[in-house]
Coordinates of C-alpha atoms in Angstrom, one line a residue:
Chain A
M22 CA -49.4 -13.1 24.7
A23 CA -49.0 -10.8 27.7
L24 CA -45.8 -8.7 27.7
T25 CA -43.8 -7.9 30.8
Q26 CA -44.2 -4.4 32.2
E27 CA -40.5 -3.8 31.4
K28 CA -41.0 -4.7 27.8
Q29 CA -44.1 -2.5 27.5
L30 CA -42.2 0.5 28.9
E31 CA -39.4 -0.2 26.5
M32 CA -41.9 -0.1 23.7
L33 CA -43.2 3.2 25.0
R34 CA -39.7 4.6 25.1
I35 CA -39.1 3.6 21.5
M36 CA -42.4 5.2 20.3
Q37 CA -41.6 8.5 22.1
T38 CA -38.0 8.4 20.8
I39 CA -39.3 8.1 17.3
R40 CA -41.7 11.0 17.9
R41 CA -39.0 13.3 19.4
F42 CA -36.4 12.3 16.8
E43 CA -38.8 13.2 14.0
E44 CA -39.8 16.5 15.7
R45 CA -36.1 17.4 15.9
A46 CA -35.4 16.3 12.3
S47 CA -38.2 18.4 11.1
D48 CA -36.9 21.5 13.1
D49 CA -33.3 21.0 11.9
Y50 CA -34.5 20.5 8.3
R51 CA -36.3 23.9 8.5
T52 CA -33.1 25.6 9.7
G53 CA -31.2 24.1 6.8
D54 CA -28.9 21.8 8.9
I55 CA -30.5 18.8 7.3
Y56 CA -30.6 18.7 3.5
G57 CA -32.7 17.3 0.7
V58 CA -35.8 15.7 2.0
V59 CA -37.2 14.3 5.2
H60 CA -40.3 12.1 5.6
C61 CA -41.6 12.1 9.1
Y62 CA -43.1 9.0 10.8
I63 CA -45.1 10.9 13.4
G64 CA -48.4 9.3 14.0
E65 CA -47.3 5.9 12.8
E66 CA -44.9 5.0 15.7
A67 CA -47.0 2.0 16.9
V68 CA -46.5 0.1 13.6
A69 CA -42.6 -0.1 13.6
T70 CA -42.5 -0.4 17.4
G71 CA -45.2 -3.2 17.6
V72 CA -43.6 -5.2 14.8
C73 CA -40.0 -4.9 15.9
A74 CA -40.9 -5.8 19.4
A75 CA -41.8 -9.3 18.1
L76 CA -38.4 -9.6 16.4
N77 CA -34.9 -10.7 17.4
R78 CA -31.8 -8.7 16.7
D79 CA -30.7 -11.0 13.9
D80 CA -34.1 -10.9 12.2
Q81 CA -34.1 -8.5 9.2
I82 CA -36.3 -5.6 8.2
I83 CA -36.5 -3.3 5.2
S84 CA -37.9 0.2 5.3
T85 CA -39.3 2.8 3.0
H86 CA -38.6 6.5 2.2
R87 CA -40.2 7.1 5.6
G88 CA -37.5 5.2 7.4
H89 CA -36.4 6.8 10.7
G90 CA -39.1 5.0 12.8
H91 CA -38.1 1.6 11.5
C92 CA -34.4 2.3 12.2
I93 CA -35.1 3.3 15.8
A94 CA -37.5 0.5 16.5
K95 CA -34.9 -2.0 15.2
G96 CA -32.3 -0.5 17.6
A97 CA -30.3 1.9 15.5
D98 CA -27.9 4.3 17.1
L99 CA -29.5 7.8 17.3
K100 CA -26.1 9.5 17.0
R101 CA -25.1 7.8 13.7
M102 CA -28.7 8.4 12.4
M103 CA -28.5 12.1 13.2
A104 CA -25.0 12.3 11.8
E105 CA -26.3 10.8 8.6
L106 CA -29.1 13.4 8.3
Y107 CA -26.5 16.1 8.9
G108 CA -24.3 14.6 6.1
R109 CA -21.3 13.8 8.3
E110 CA -18.7 11.1 7.9
T111 CA -19.8 9.5 11.2
G112 CA -23.2 8.8 9.8
Y113 CA -24.5 5.3 9.0
C114 CA -23.7 5.8 5.3
K115 CA -20.7 8.1 5.8
G116 CA -22.9 11.0 4.7
K117 CA -23.7 9.5 1.3
G118 CA -27.2 8.3 1.9
G119 CA -29.1 10.8 4.0
S120 CA -32.6 10.5 5.4
M121 CA -33.8 8.3 2.6
H122 CA -31.1 5.7 2.8
I123 CA -30.2 5.0 6.4
A124 CA -29.2 1.4 6.9
D125 CA -27.6 -0.7 9.6
F126 CA -26.9 -4.2 8.4
S127 CA -25.4 -5.1 11.8
I128 CA -28.8 -4.9 13.4
G129 CA -30.7 -6.4 10.4
M130 CA -31.9 -3.0 9.1
L131 CA -31.5 -3.4 5.4
G132 CA -32.1 0.2 4.6
A133 CA -34.6 2.9 3.8
N134 CA -35.3 3.2 0.1
G135 CA -36.3 6.0 -2.2
I136 CA -38.3 3.8 -4.6
V137 CA -41.8 3.0 -3.5
A138 CA -42.0 -0.9 -3.4
G139 CA -38.3 -1.1 -4.3
G140 CA -37.4 -2.7 -0.9
I141 CA -40.0 -5.5 -1.0
P142 CA -38.1 -7.8 -3.3
I143 CA -34.8 -7.1 -1.6
V144 CA -36.1 -8.1 1.9
T145 CA -37.7 -11.1 0.3
G146 CA -34.2 -12.0 -0.7
A147 CA -33.2 -11.7 2.9
G148 CA -36.1 -14.1 3.6
L149 CA -34.7 -16.5 1.1
A150 CA -31.3 -16.2 2.7
A151 CA -32.9 -17.0 6.1
Q152 CA -34.6 -20.0 4.6
L153 CA -31.3 -21.3 3.0
E154 CA -29.5 -20.7 6.3
G155 CA -32.1 -22.6 8.3
K156 CA -31.5 -20.9 11.6
G157 CA -35.1 -19.7 12.1
R158 CA -34.5 -16.1 11.3
V159 CA -37.4 -14.1 9.7
A160 CA -37.5 -11.0 7.6
V161 CA -40.0 -8.1 7.6
S162 CA -41.0 -5.8 4.7
F163 CA -42.4 -2.5 5.7
F164 CA -44.2 -0.6 2.9
G165 CA -47.1 1.7 2.4
D166 CA -50.5 1.5 0.8
G167 CA -49.0 3.1 -2.4
A168 CA -46.4 0.2 -2.7
S169 CA -49.2 -2.4 -2.4
N170 CA -50.4 -1.2 -5.9
A171 CA -47.0 -1.8 -7.5
G172 CA -45.7 -5.0 -9.2
P173 CA -42.9 -5.8 -6.8
F174 CA -45.4 -6.2 -4.0
H175 CA -47.3 -8.9 -5.9
E176 CA -44.3 -10.6 -7.4
S177 CA -42.5 -10.8 -4.1
I178 CA -45.5 -12.1 -2.1
N179 CA -46.2 -14.7 -4.7
I180 CA -42.7 -16.0 -4.6
A181 CA -42.6 -15.9 -0.8
A182 CA -45.9 -17.8 -0.6
A183 CA -44.8 -20.4 -3.3
W184 CA -41.5 -21.0 -1.5
K185 CA -42.9 -20.6 2.1
L186 CA -40.3 -18.0 2.9
P187 CA -40.1 -16.7 6.5
M188 CA -41.5 -13.3 5.6
I189 CA -43.9 -10.8 7.2
Y190 CA -45.3 -8.2 4.9
V191 CA -46.4 -5.1 6.9
C192 CA -48.5 -2.6 5.1
E193 CA -48.6 0.8 6.8
N194 CA -51.8 2.0 5.3
N195 CA -51.7 5.7 6.2
L196 CA -54.5 6.4 3.7
Y197 CA -52.4 8.4 1.2
A198 CA -49.8 7.7 -1.4
A199 CA -48.0 11.0 -1.2
S200 CA -51.1 13.2 -1.8
T201 CA -53.3 10.7 -3.5
P202 CA -56.0 9.1 -1.3
A203 CA -55.8 5.4 -1.1
A204 CA -59.5 5.2 -1.5
S205 CA -59.1 6.3 -5.1
T206 CA -56.3 3.9 -6.0
L207 CA -57.0 0.7 -4.1
A208 CA -59.5 -1.6 -5.8
H209 CA -60.3 -3.2 -2.4
S210 CA -60.4 -0.9 0.7
D211 CA -58.3 -3.5 2.6
V212 CA -54.8 -4.3 1.3
A213 CA -54.9 -7.4 3.6
A214 CA -57.7 -8.8 1.4
R215 CA -55.1 -9.4 -1.3
A216 CA -53.5 -12.1 0.9
A217 CA -56.3 -14.5 -0.1
G218 CA -55.0 -14.4 -3.7
Y219 CA -51.7 -15.8 -2.4
D220 CA -53.2 -18.3 0.0
I221 CA -51.5 -16.6 3.0
P222 CA -53.0 -15.1 6.2
G223 CA -54.0 -11.4 5.8
V224 CA -55.2 -9.4 8.8
V225 CA -56.2 -5.8 9.3
V226 CA -55.1 -4.3 12.6
D227 CA -55.5 -0.9 14.3
G228 CA -52.1 0.6 13.4
N229 CA -52.4 3.1 16.2
D230 CA -52.7 0.4 18.8
V231 CA -49.2 -0.8 19.5
M232 CA -50.3 -4.0 21.4
A233 CA -52.7 -5.0 18.6
V234 CA -49.8 -4.6 16.1
Y235 CA -47.5 -6.6 18.4
D236 CA -50.0 -9.4 18.7
A237 CA -50.5 -9.7 15.0
A238 CA -46.8 -9.5 14.4
Q239 CA -46.1 -12.1 17.0
E240 CA -48.5 -14.5 15.4
A241 CA -47.0 -13.9 11.9
V242 CA -43.4 -14.3 13.2
A243 CA -44.2 -17.6 14.9
R244 CA -45.7 -18.9 11.7
A245 CA -42.7 -17.8 9.7
R246 CA -40.2 -19.3 12.1
N247 CA -42.2 -22.5 12.0
G248 CA -41.7 -22.8 8.3
E249 CA -45.3 -22.1 7.5
G250 CA -44.5 -19.1 5.2
P251 CA -45.4 -15.5 4.9
S252 CA -48.2 -13.4 6.3
L253 CA -49.6 -10.0 5.4
I254 CA -50.5 -7.5 8.1
E255 CA -52.2 -4.3 7.2
C256 CA -51.9 -1.6 9.8
K257 CA -54.4 1.2 9.4
T258 CA -52.7 4.4 10.5
Y259 CA -52.1 8.0 9.6
R260 CA -49.2 10.4 9.3
W261 CA -49.7 13.6 11.1
R262 CA -47.4 15.6 8.8
G263 CA -47.3 16.2 5.1
H264 CA -45.7 13.6 2.8
T265 CA -42.4 15.4 3.2
E266 CA -41.1 18.2 5.3
R267 CA -40.4 20.0 2.0
V268 CA -44.2 20.3 1.4
G269 CA -44.5 22.4 4.6
G270 CA -47.9 23.7 5.3
A271 CA -49.5 22.7 1.9
D272 CA -51.2 19.5 3.1
P273 CA -54.1 18.6 0.7
R274 CA -55.8 16.4 3.4
P275 CA -58.9 17.6 5.2
Q276 CA -58.1 19.3 8.5
G277 CA -60.9 17.5 10.2
E278 CA -59.5 14.2 9.2
I279 CA -56.0 15.1 10.5
R280 CA -57.5 16.2 13.8
A281 CA -59.6 13.1 14.2
W282 CA -56.5 10.9 13.7
Q283 CA -54.4 13.1 16.1
E284 CA -57.1 12.3 18.7
R285 CA -56.2 8.7 18.3
D286 CA -52.5 9.4 19.1
P287 CA -50.8 6.0 19.4
I288 CA -48.5 7.2 22.1
E289 CA -51.2 8.9 24.3
R290 CA -53.4 5.8 24.0
F291 CA -50.5 3.5 25.0
V292 CA -49.5 5.8 27.9
A293 CA -53.0 6.1 29.2
G294 CA -53.4 2.3 29.2
L295 CA -50.1 1.8 31.0
M296 CA -51.1 4.4 33.6
D297 CA -54.5 2.6 34.1
Q298 CA -52.6 -0.6 34.7
G299 CA -50.3 1.2 37.1
C300 CA -47.2 0.5 35.0
I301 CA -46.1 4.1 34.8
T302 CA -46.9 7.4 36.7
Q303 CA -47.2 10.8 35.2
E304 CA -43.9 11.8 36.8
A305 CA -42.1 8.7 35.4
W306 CA -43.5 9.4 32.0
Q307 CA -42.3 13.0 32.1
E308 CA -38.9 11.8 33.2
M309 CA -38.7 9.3 30.4
D310 CA -39.6 12.0 27.9
E311 CA -36.9 14.3 29.3
E312 CA -34.3 11.5 29.1
I313 CA -35.3 11.0 25.4
L314 CA -35.0 14.6 24.6
A315 CA -31.6 14.7 26.2
E316 CA -30.5 11.7 24.2
I317 CA -31.6 13.3 21.0
E318 CA -29.9 16.5 21.9
E319 CA -26.7 14.5 22.5
A320 CA -27.2 12.9 19.0
V321 CA -27.5 16.3 17.4
Q322 CA -24.4 17.5 19.2
F323 CA -22.5 14.4 18.0
A324 CA -23.6 15.2 14.5
I325 CA -22.7 18.9 14.7
E326 CA -19.2 18.0 16.1
S327 CA -18.6 15.4 13.5
P328 CA -16.6 16.4 10.4
F329 CA -18.0 16.3 6.8
P330 CA -16.4 13.6 4.7
D331 CA -13.1 14.2 3.0
L332 CA -13.6 14.9 -0.7
E333 CA -11.7 11.7 -1.6
A334 CA -14.7 9.8 -0.1
A335 CA -16.7 10.8 -3.2
V336 CA -15.0 8.1 -5.2
E337 CA -14.8 5.5 -2.4
D338 CA -17.2 2.6 -2.0
V339 CA -18.4 2.5 -5.6
F340 CA -17.2 -1.1 -5.5
A341 CA -16.3 -3.4 -2.6
E342 CA -12.6 -4.0 -2.7
Chain B
M27 CA -6.4 -29.7 -25.6
R28 CA -10.1 -30.6 -25.4
K29 CA -12.6 -28.3 -27.0
I30 CA -16.0 -27.3 -25.5
S31 CA -18.6 -24.8 -26.5
Y32 CA -19.0 -21.3 -25.1
A33 CA -22.3 -22.4 -23.5
Q34 CA -20.7 -25.5 -21.9
A35 CA -17.8 -23.4 -20.6
G36 CA -20.3 -21.1 -18.8
M37 CA -22.0 -24.1 -17.3
E38 CA -18.6 -25.6 -16.2
A39 CA -17.8 -22.3 -14.4
L40 CA -21.1 -22.4 -12.5
V41 CA -20.7 -26.0 -11.5
E42 CA -17.1 -25.5 -10.3
E43 CA -17.9 -22.4 -8.3
M44 CA -21.1 -23.8 -6.8
R45 CA -19.1 -26.8 -5.6
R46 CA -16.5 -24.5 -4.2
D47 CA -18.8 -22.1 -2.3
P48 CA -21.9 -23.3 -0.5
T49 CA -23.2 -19.7 -0.2
T50 CA -23.8 -19.6 -4.0
F51 CA -27.3 -20.4 -5.3
H52 CA -28.9 -20.1 -8.7
L53 CA -32.2 -18.4 -9.8
S54 CA -33.6 -18.3 -13.3
T55 CA -37.0 -18.8 -14.8
D56 CA -35.9 -22.2 -16.1
A57 CA -33.7 -24.2 -13.8
P58 CA -30.9 -25.9 -15.7
D59 CA -31.2 -29.7 -15.3
A60 CA -27.5 -30.3 -14.7
L61 CA -27.4 -27.8 -11.8
V62 CA -30.6 -29.1 -10.2
K63 CA -29.3 -32.7 -10.4
E64 CA -26.1 -31.8 -8.6
F65 CA -27.1 -29.1 -6.2
G66 CA -30.8 -29.8 -5.6
S67 CA -33.9 -27.6 -6.0
E68 CA -33.2 -25.6 -2.8
R69 CA -30.0 -24.0 -4.3
V70 CA -31.1 -24.1 -7.9
R71 CA -34.6 -22.6 -8.1
A72 CA -36.9 -22.1 -11.0
T73 CA -38.6 -18.8 -10.4
P74 CA -41.8 -17.2 -11.5
I75 CA -41.3 -15.1 -14.6
A76 CA -40.8 -12.0 -12.5
E77 CA -37.4 -10.6 -13.3
G78 CA -37.8 -7.5 -11.1
A79 CA -38.5 -9.6 -8.0
L80 CA -35.8 -12.1 -8.6
T81 CA -33.2 -9.4 -9.2
G82 CA -34.3 -7.7 -6.0
I83 CA -34.2 -11.1 -4.2
A84 CA -30.6 -11.4 -5.4
V85 CA -29.7 -8.0 -3.9
G86 CA -31.3 -8.9 -0.5
A87 CA -29.7 -12.4 -0.4
A88 CA -26.3 -10.9 -1.3
G89 CA -26.6 -8.4 1.5
S90 CA -27.4 -11.2 3.8
G91 CA -24.2 -13.2 3.2
F92 CA -25.1 -15.2 0.1
R93 CA -23.6 -15.2 -3.4
P94 CA -26.5 -15.4 -5.8
I95 CA -26.2 -16.3 -9.5
I96 CA -29.1 -15.0 -11.6
N97 CA -29.8 -15.8 -15.2
W98 CA -32.1 -13.3 -16.8
S99 CA -31.9 -15.3 -20.1
M100 CA -32.1 -12.7 -22.9
V101 CA -31.1 -9.2 -22.0
T102 CA -34.5 -8.1 -23.1
F103 CA -35.8 -9.4 -19.8
S104 CA -33.4 -7.4 -17.7
F105 CA -35.3 -4.3 -18.7
V106 CA -38.2 -5.7 -16.7
A107 CA -35.9 -5.5 -13.7
M108 CA -34.5 -2.0 -14.3
D109 CA -35.5 -0.5 -11.0
Q110 CA -33.7 -3.3 -9.1
I111 CA -30.6 -3.0 -11.4
V112 CA -30.3 0.7 -11.7
N113 CA -31.7 2.1 -8.4
Q114 CA -30.8 -0.8 -6.1
A115 CA -28.0 -3.1 -7.2
A116 CA -25.8 -0.5 -8.8
K117 CA -26.0 2.0 -5.9
I118 CA -26.7 0.1 -2.8
H119 CA -23.0 -0.5 -1.7
Y120 CA -22.2 3.2 -2.2
M121 CA -25.4 4.6 -0.9
F122 CA -25.1 2.7 2.4
G123 CA -21.5 3.7 2.8
G124 CA -20.0 0.4 2.0
Q125 CA -21.5 -1.4 5.0
V126 CA -21.7 -4.8 3.4
K127 CA -20.8 -6.5 0.1
F128 CA -23.3 -7.4 -2.6
P129 CA -21.7 -10.2 -4.6
I130 CA -24.1 -10.9 -7.4
T131 CA -23.6 -12.6 -10.8
F132 CA -26.2 -11.6 -13.4
R133 CA -25.9 -13.7 -16.6
T134 CA -27.7 -12.6 -19.8
S135 CA -27.4 -13.1 -23.5
V136 CA -27.0 -10.4 -26.1
G137 CA -26.6 -9.8 -29.8
G138 CA -28.5 -10.7 -33.0
G139 CA -28.3 -13.2 -35.7
R140 CA -31.2 -15.4 -34.6
R141 CA -34.0 -13.8 -36.6
V142 CA -35.9 -12.9 -33.5
A143 CA -36.5 -9.3 -34.3
A144 CA -36.1 -6.1 -32.3
Q145 CA -36.8 -7.1 -28.7
H146 CA -34.7 -10.2 -28.6
S147 CA -31.6 -9.0 -30.6
Q148 CA -30.2 -6.3 -28.4
S149 CA -26.7 -5.4 -27.2
P150 CA -27.4 -2.7 -24.6
Y151 CA -24.2 -3.0 -22.5
S152 CA -23.4 0.7 -22.8
M153 CA -26.6 1.5 -21.0
F154 CA -25.3 -0.3 -18.0
M155 CA -21.7 1.0 -18.5
N156 CA -23.3 4.4 -18.0
L157 CA -24.2 3.6 -14.4
A158 CA -21.6 3.7 -11.6
G159 CA -21.5 0.6 -9.5
L160 CA -21.8 -2.3 -11.9
K161 CA -19.0 -4.3 -13.4
M162 CA -19.5 -6.2 -16.7
I163 CA -17.8 -8.8 -18.8
L164 CA -18.3 -9.7 -22.5
P165 CA -16.4 -12.9 -23.3
S166 CA -15.7 -13.9 -26.9
T167 CA -14.3 -17.5 -26.4
P168 CA -15.1 -20.5 -24.3
Y169 CA -11.8 -20.1 -22.5
D170 CA -12.6 -16.5 -21.6
M171 CA -16.1 -17.4 -20.7
K172 CA -15.1 -20.0 -18.2
G173 CA -12.2 -18.1 -16.7
L174 CA -14.1 -14.7 -16.4
L175 CA -17.3 -16.2 -15.1
K176 CA -15.4 -17.9 -12.3
T177 CA -13.8 -14.6 -11.4
V178 CA -17.2 -12.9 -11.6
I179 CA -18.8 -15.3 -9.2
R180 CA -15.9 -14.8 -6.7
D181 CA -16.0 -11.0 -6.9
D182 CA -17.8 -9.1 -4.1
N183 CA -19.8 -6.8 -6.4
P184 CA -22.8 -7.0 -8.7
I185 CA -21.5 -8.0 -12.1
I186 CA -23.3 -8.6 -15.4
S187 CA -22.0 -11.3 -17.7
F188 CA -23.1 -10.3 -21.2
E189 CA -22.9 -13.5 -23.3
S190 CA -23.1 -13.6 -27.1
N191 CA -26.1 -15.4 -28.6
R192 CA -24.1 -16.0 -31.8
L193 CA -21.3 -17.7 -29.9
M194 CA -23.3 -20.2 -27.7
G195 CA -22.3 -23.2 -29.9
F196 CA -18.8 -21.9 -30.7
A197 CA -16.2 -24.5 -29.6
G198 CA -12.8 -23.6 -28.3
E199 CA -9.9 -24.9 -26.3
V200 CA -10.6 -25.0 -22.5
P201 CA -8.1 -26.7 -20.2
E202 CA -9.4 -29.4 -17.8
D203 CA -7.4 -27.9 -14.9
P204 CA -8.9 -25.0 -13.0
Y205 CA -8.0 -21.4 -14.0
T206 CA -9.5 -18.0 -13.8
V207 CA -9.2 -14.9 -16.0
P208 CA -8.9 -11.6 -14.2
L209 CA -11.3 -8.7 -14.7
G210 CA -10.0 -5.6 -16.5
K211 CA -7.4 -7.4 -18.6
A212 CA -7.7 -7.2 -22.3
D213 CA -6.4 -10.0 -24.5
I214 CA -4.5 -9.5 -27.8
K215 CA -6.2 -12.1 -30.0
R216 CA -3.8 -11.4 -32.9
E217 CA -0.7 -9.3 -33.0
G218 CA -0.1 -6.8 -35.7
T219 CA 1.6 -3.5 -36.5
D220 CA -0.5 -1.4 -38.8
V221 CA -3.9 -1.1 -37.3
T222 CA -5.6 -2.0 -34.0
I223 CA -9.1 -3.5 -34.2
V224 CA -10.8 -3.4 -30.8
A225 CA -13.6 -5.9 -31.2
L226 CA -16.3 -7.1 -28.9
A227 CA -17.7 -10.6 -28.5
W228 CA -18.8 -12.2 -31.8
L229 CA -17.0 -9.4 -33.7
V230 CA -13.7 -10.6 -32.3
H231 CA -14.1 -13.6 -34.6
E232 CA -15.2 -11.4 -37.5
A233 CA -12.2 -9.2 -36.9
L234 CA -9.8 -12.2 -37.0
A235 CA -11.4 -13.3 -40.3
A236 CA -11.0 -9.7 -41.6
A237 CA -7.3 -9.7 -40.5
E238 CA -6.6 -12.8 -42.7
V239 CA -8.1 -11.0 -45.7
L240 CA -6.1 -7.8 -44.9
D241 CA -2.9 -9.7 -44.3
K242 CA -3.0 -10.8 -48.0
E243 CA -3.2 -7.1 -48.9
G244 CA -0.1 -6.5 -46.8
V245 CA -1.9 -4.9 -43.8
S246 CA -0.8 -6.2 -40.4
V247 CA -3.8 -6.2 -38.1
E248 CA -3.8 -6.4 -34.3
V249 CA -7.1 -7.6 -32.8
L250 CA -7.6 -6.6 -29.2
D251 CA -10.5 -8.0 -27.1
P252 CA -11.2 -6.0 -24.0
R253 CA -13.1 -9.0 -22.5
T254 CA -14.4 -6.8 -19.7
L255 CA -16.2 -3.6 -20.3
V256 CA -16.1 -2.4 -16.6
P257 CA -13.3 -2.2 -15.6
L258 CA -12.0 -1.5 -19.1
D259 CA -8.3 -2.1 -19.8
C260 CA -7.5 1.4 -21.0
D261 CA -3.8 0.8 -20.7
A262 CA -3.9 -2.1 -23.1
I263 CA -6.0 -0.2 -25.6
R264 CA -3.7 2.8 -25.5
A265 CA -0.6 0.7 -25.8
S266 CA -1.9 -1.1 -28.9
V267 CA -3.0 2.1 -30.6
Q268 CA 0.4 3.7 -29.8
K269 CA 2.0 0.8 -31.5
T270 CA -0.1 0.7 -34.6
G271 CA -1.2 4.4 -34.9
R272 CA -4.6 3.4 -36.1
L273 CA -7.9 2.4 -34.4
V274 CA -11.0 0.6 -35.7
I275 CA -13.7 -0.4 -33.2
A276 CA -16.1 -3.2 -34.1
D277 CA -19.2 -3.6 -32.0
E278 CA -22.5 -5.4 -32.6
A279 CA -24.3 -2.6 -30.8
G280 CA -25.3 0.7 -32.4
P281 CA -22.7 3.5 -32.2
T282 CA -24.6 6.2 -30.3
A283 CA -23.1 6.6 -26.8
G284 CA -21.9 3.0 -27.2
A285 CA -19.0 1.0 -25.8
S286 CA -17.4 1.9 -29.1
A287 CA -17.6 5.6 -28.3
E288 CA -16.1 5.0 -24.9
I289 CA -13.2 3.1 -26.4
A290 CA -12.6 5.8 -29.0
A291 CA -12.5 8.4 -26.2
V292 CA -10.1 6.2 -24.1
A293 CA -7.6 6.4 -27.0
T294 CA -8.1 9.9 -28.2
E295 CA -8.3 11.7 -24.9
D296 CA -4.9 10.4 -24.0
A297 CA -2.4 12.9 -25.3
E298 CA 0.4 10.4 -25.8
T299 CA -1.8 8.0 -27.7
F300 CA -3.4 10.8 -29.8
A301 CA 0.1 12.1 -30.7
K302 CA 0.9 8.7 -32.3
M303 CA -2.4 8.4 -34.3
K304 CA -2.0 8.5 -38.0
A305 CA -5.7 8.5 -39.0
P306 CA -9.1 9.2 -37.5
V307 CA -10.8 6.5 -35.5
K308 CA -13.3 4.4 -37.4
R309 CA -16.2 2.6 -35.7
V310 CA -17.9 -0.4 -37.4
C311 CA -21.2 -0.8 -35.6
A312 CA -24.8 -1.8 -36.2
L313 CA -27.0 0.7 -37.8
H314 CA -28.8 2.8 -35.2
V315 CA -32.2 1.1 -35.6
P316 CA -34.3 -1.5 -33.8
I317 CA -33.2 -4.9 -35.2
P318 CA -35.4 -6.1 -38.1
Y319 CA -36.6 -9.7 -38.5
T320 CA -36.2 -10.7 -42.1
P321 CA -32.7 -12.1 -42.7
Q322 CA -31.9 -9.7 -45.6
L323 CA -32.5 -6.7 -43.4
E324 CA -31.0 -8.1 -40.2
D325 CA -27.7 -9.0 -41.9
H326 CA -27.6 -5.6 -43.5
V327 CA -28.0 -3.9 -40.1
F328 CA -25.3 -5.8 -38.3
P329 CA -21.6 -5.3 -39.1
D330 CA -19.5 -8.3 -40.2
R331 CA -16.0 -9.1 -41.5
D332 CA -16.7 -7.3 -44.8
N333 CA -17.6 -4.1 -43.0
I334 CA -14.5 -4.5 -40.8
V335 CA -12.3 -5.0 -43.9
A336 CA -13.8 -1.9 -45.4
G337 CA -13.3 0.1 -42.2
V338 CA -9.7 -0.9 -42.0
R339 CA -9.1 0.1 -45.6
E340 CA -10.7 3.5 -45.0
V341 CA -8.4 4.1 -42.0
M342 CA -5.3 2.9 -44.0
D343 CA -6.2 5.3 -46.8
A344 CA -6.7 8.2 -44.4
G345 CA -3.1 8.1 -43.2

């Protein structure tokens, strides 16, 4: 389905916002302003953006440890995201979650998760809730190639298929589970091939082509809304940075491979296509980028100016009152 | 008053709460006929034998506005779902800054006595007590089962209902009129003045039997049933021990880092209570072994009324 120019430009803005947010998060992690661990989504922006473009605000998604891109694509507030990374009380989780646990239930973002495959059953529960509610909502599980080898993936898809839950399972196959090549751990080179075992559609798409991702997502979403059950979409993609920012320069992957994937930059490809179609000029693109950088700077300032939580907060929210 | 079994009391609680709240639904690997009949197979689903997934599904549905009731069956099977219990359900409310509620009821059976050997005879509630973010109940009577389980289903947090294998057929008085039992409120099952026995689940009944024997020896026994392990009614435990000056704890689980150890600490860490204690605390627990199959060994491993009587005599002799 052809998208309006406006919608495509919005998708471009989201992709570039993810890229710039991650660059800033990486920088501020290095200076020590962001703690713990940060997993950057750079290189994979087309996946979250293409899938979320096919969703409504009240549809739900769940993320992984590499969650900033999914948050931004679902419409999360950059200020509250950055404040969370900075550990401030104005953050999404009041500074108790950090990079690996950003969630915004008000926009259907059910959280990043530190356990590989841990989110898949949870979002399948959101799919069950959507089915019980009967209002046509759908739920999307983002996960990596590593998670596709874990039990929760198989258990959840089987249940979703047996019950025809309105689910879309999106595998971001970035070819590595942390540092282990997927080629050495996947019995079949395509995760999507596993769909056959659950009698659901499984497609492989170019995860660096945002429109291809969108088209596949759109089809799966329509099927889910129609009560026809889940689909599995495998997006072949690549992360440009190490597994975490903590790893720093010690990336075990071949330099040539990294370069080859950088030449397939999902953002550059999308911009080039939009320019060919006359949707955007070089100046307008540059202007958009500057606006995004300003917005991120504003988010950082918001974080810096926000207080750390009071110590009493440590014992709050263990239970709901 | 009418008498119904512990198991029937649990089922009554479910039926009443599912009638009351349309956001409740039930998942288990076997769907109970009575529930399917009344509420239909949409709300009462038989799941694949995939406890990890169904526990996670409960978390996600709870975060999406529903109030799932999950039955793991034997607690053995909860271990298959440990990631979802420990890393997800227990932490998700806190980790996300309390954004939404996760009202989940997990039911599961614990304890021995059924000659089903090590895997299916466990009482691991202290493993879960060790986590922040989960509440848990351990009823000993049909009355408490029904009243507590109704409260659990209405609560906005993940809660585990540990239910005693040995008590499933035990009958007791349960009113026809609706009632609830609050969390965190212990119940004095027998009043006494010489020694407090804090007993859990099946051992409440063994402690009551032991109290009869001891009464004939002139020892007045108070039997306190905490009923909920998290939150634990520390005030009631301390008040009883301050009154009697002596504490025996009876638990079907092993002693190491157990609920019994926590209860002992609740009493002895409190200066006022400690000051009134006349004797060391005595724990009457299972031996610290996997549970054996053959009846001679199984009955030897678990504590019973005789062990409790011996424990009380020891404490009385000590001071």
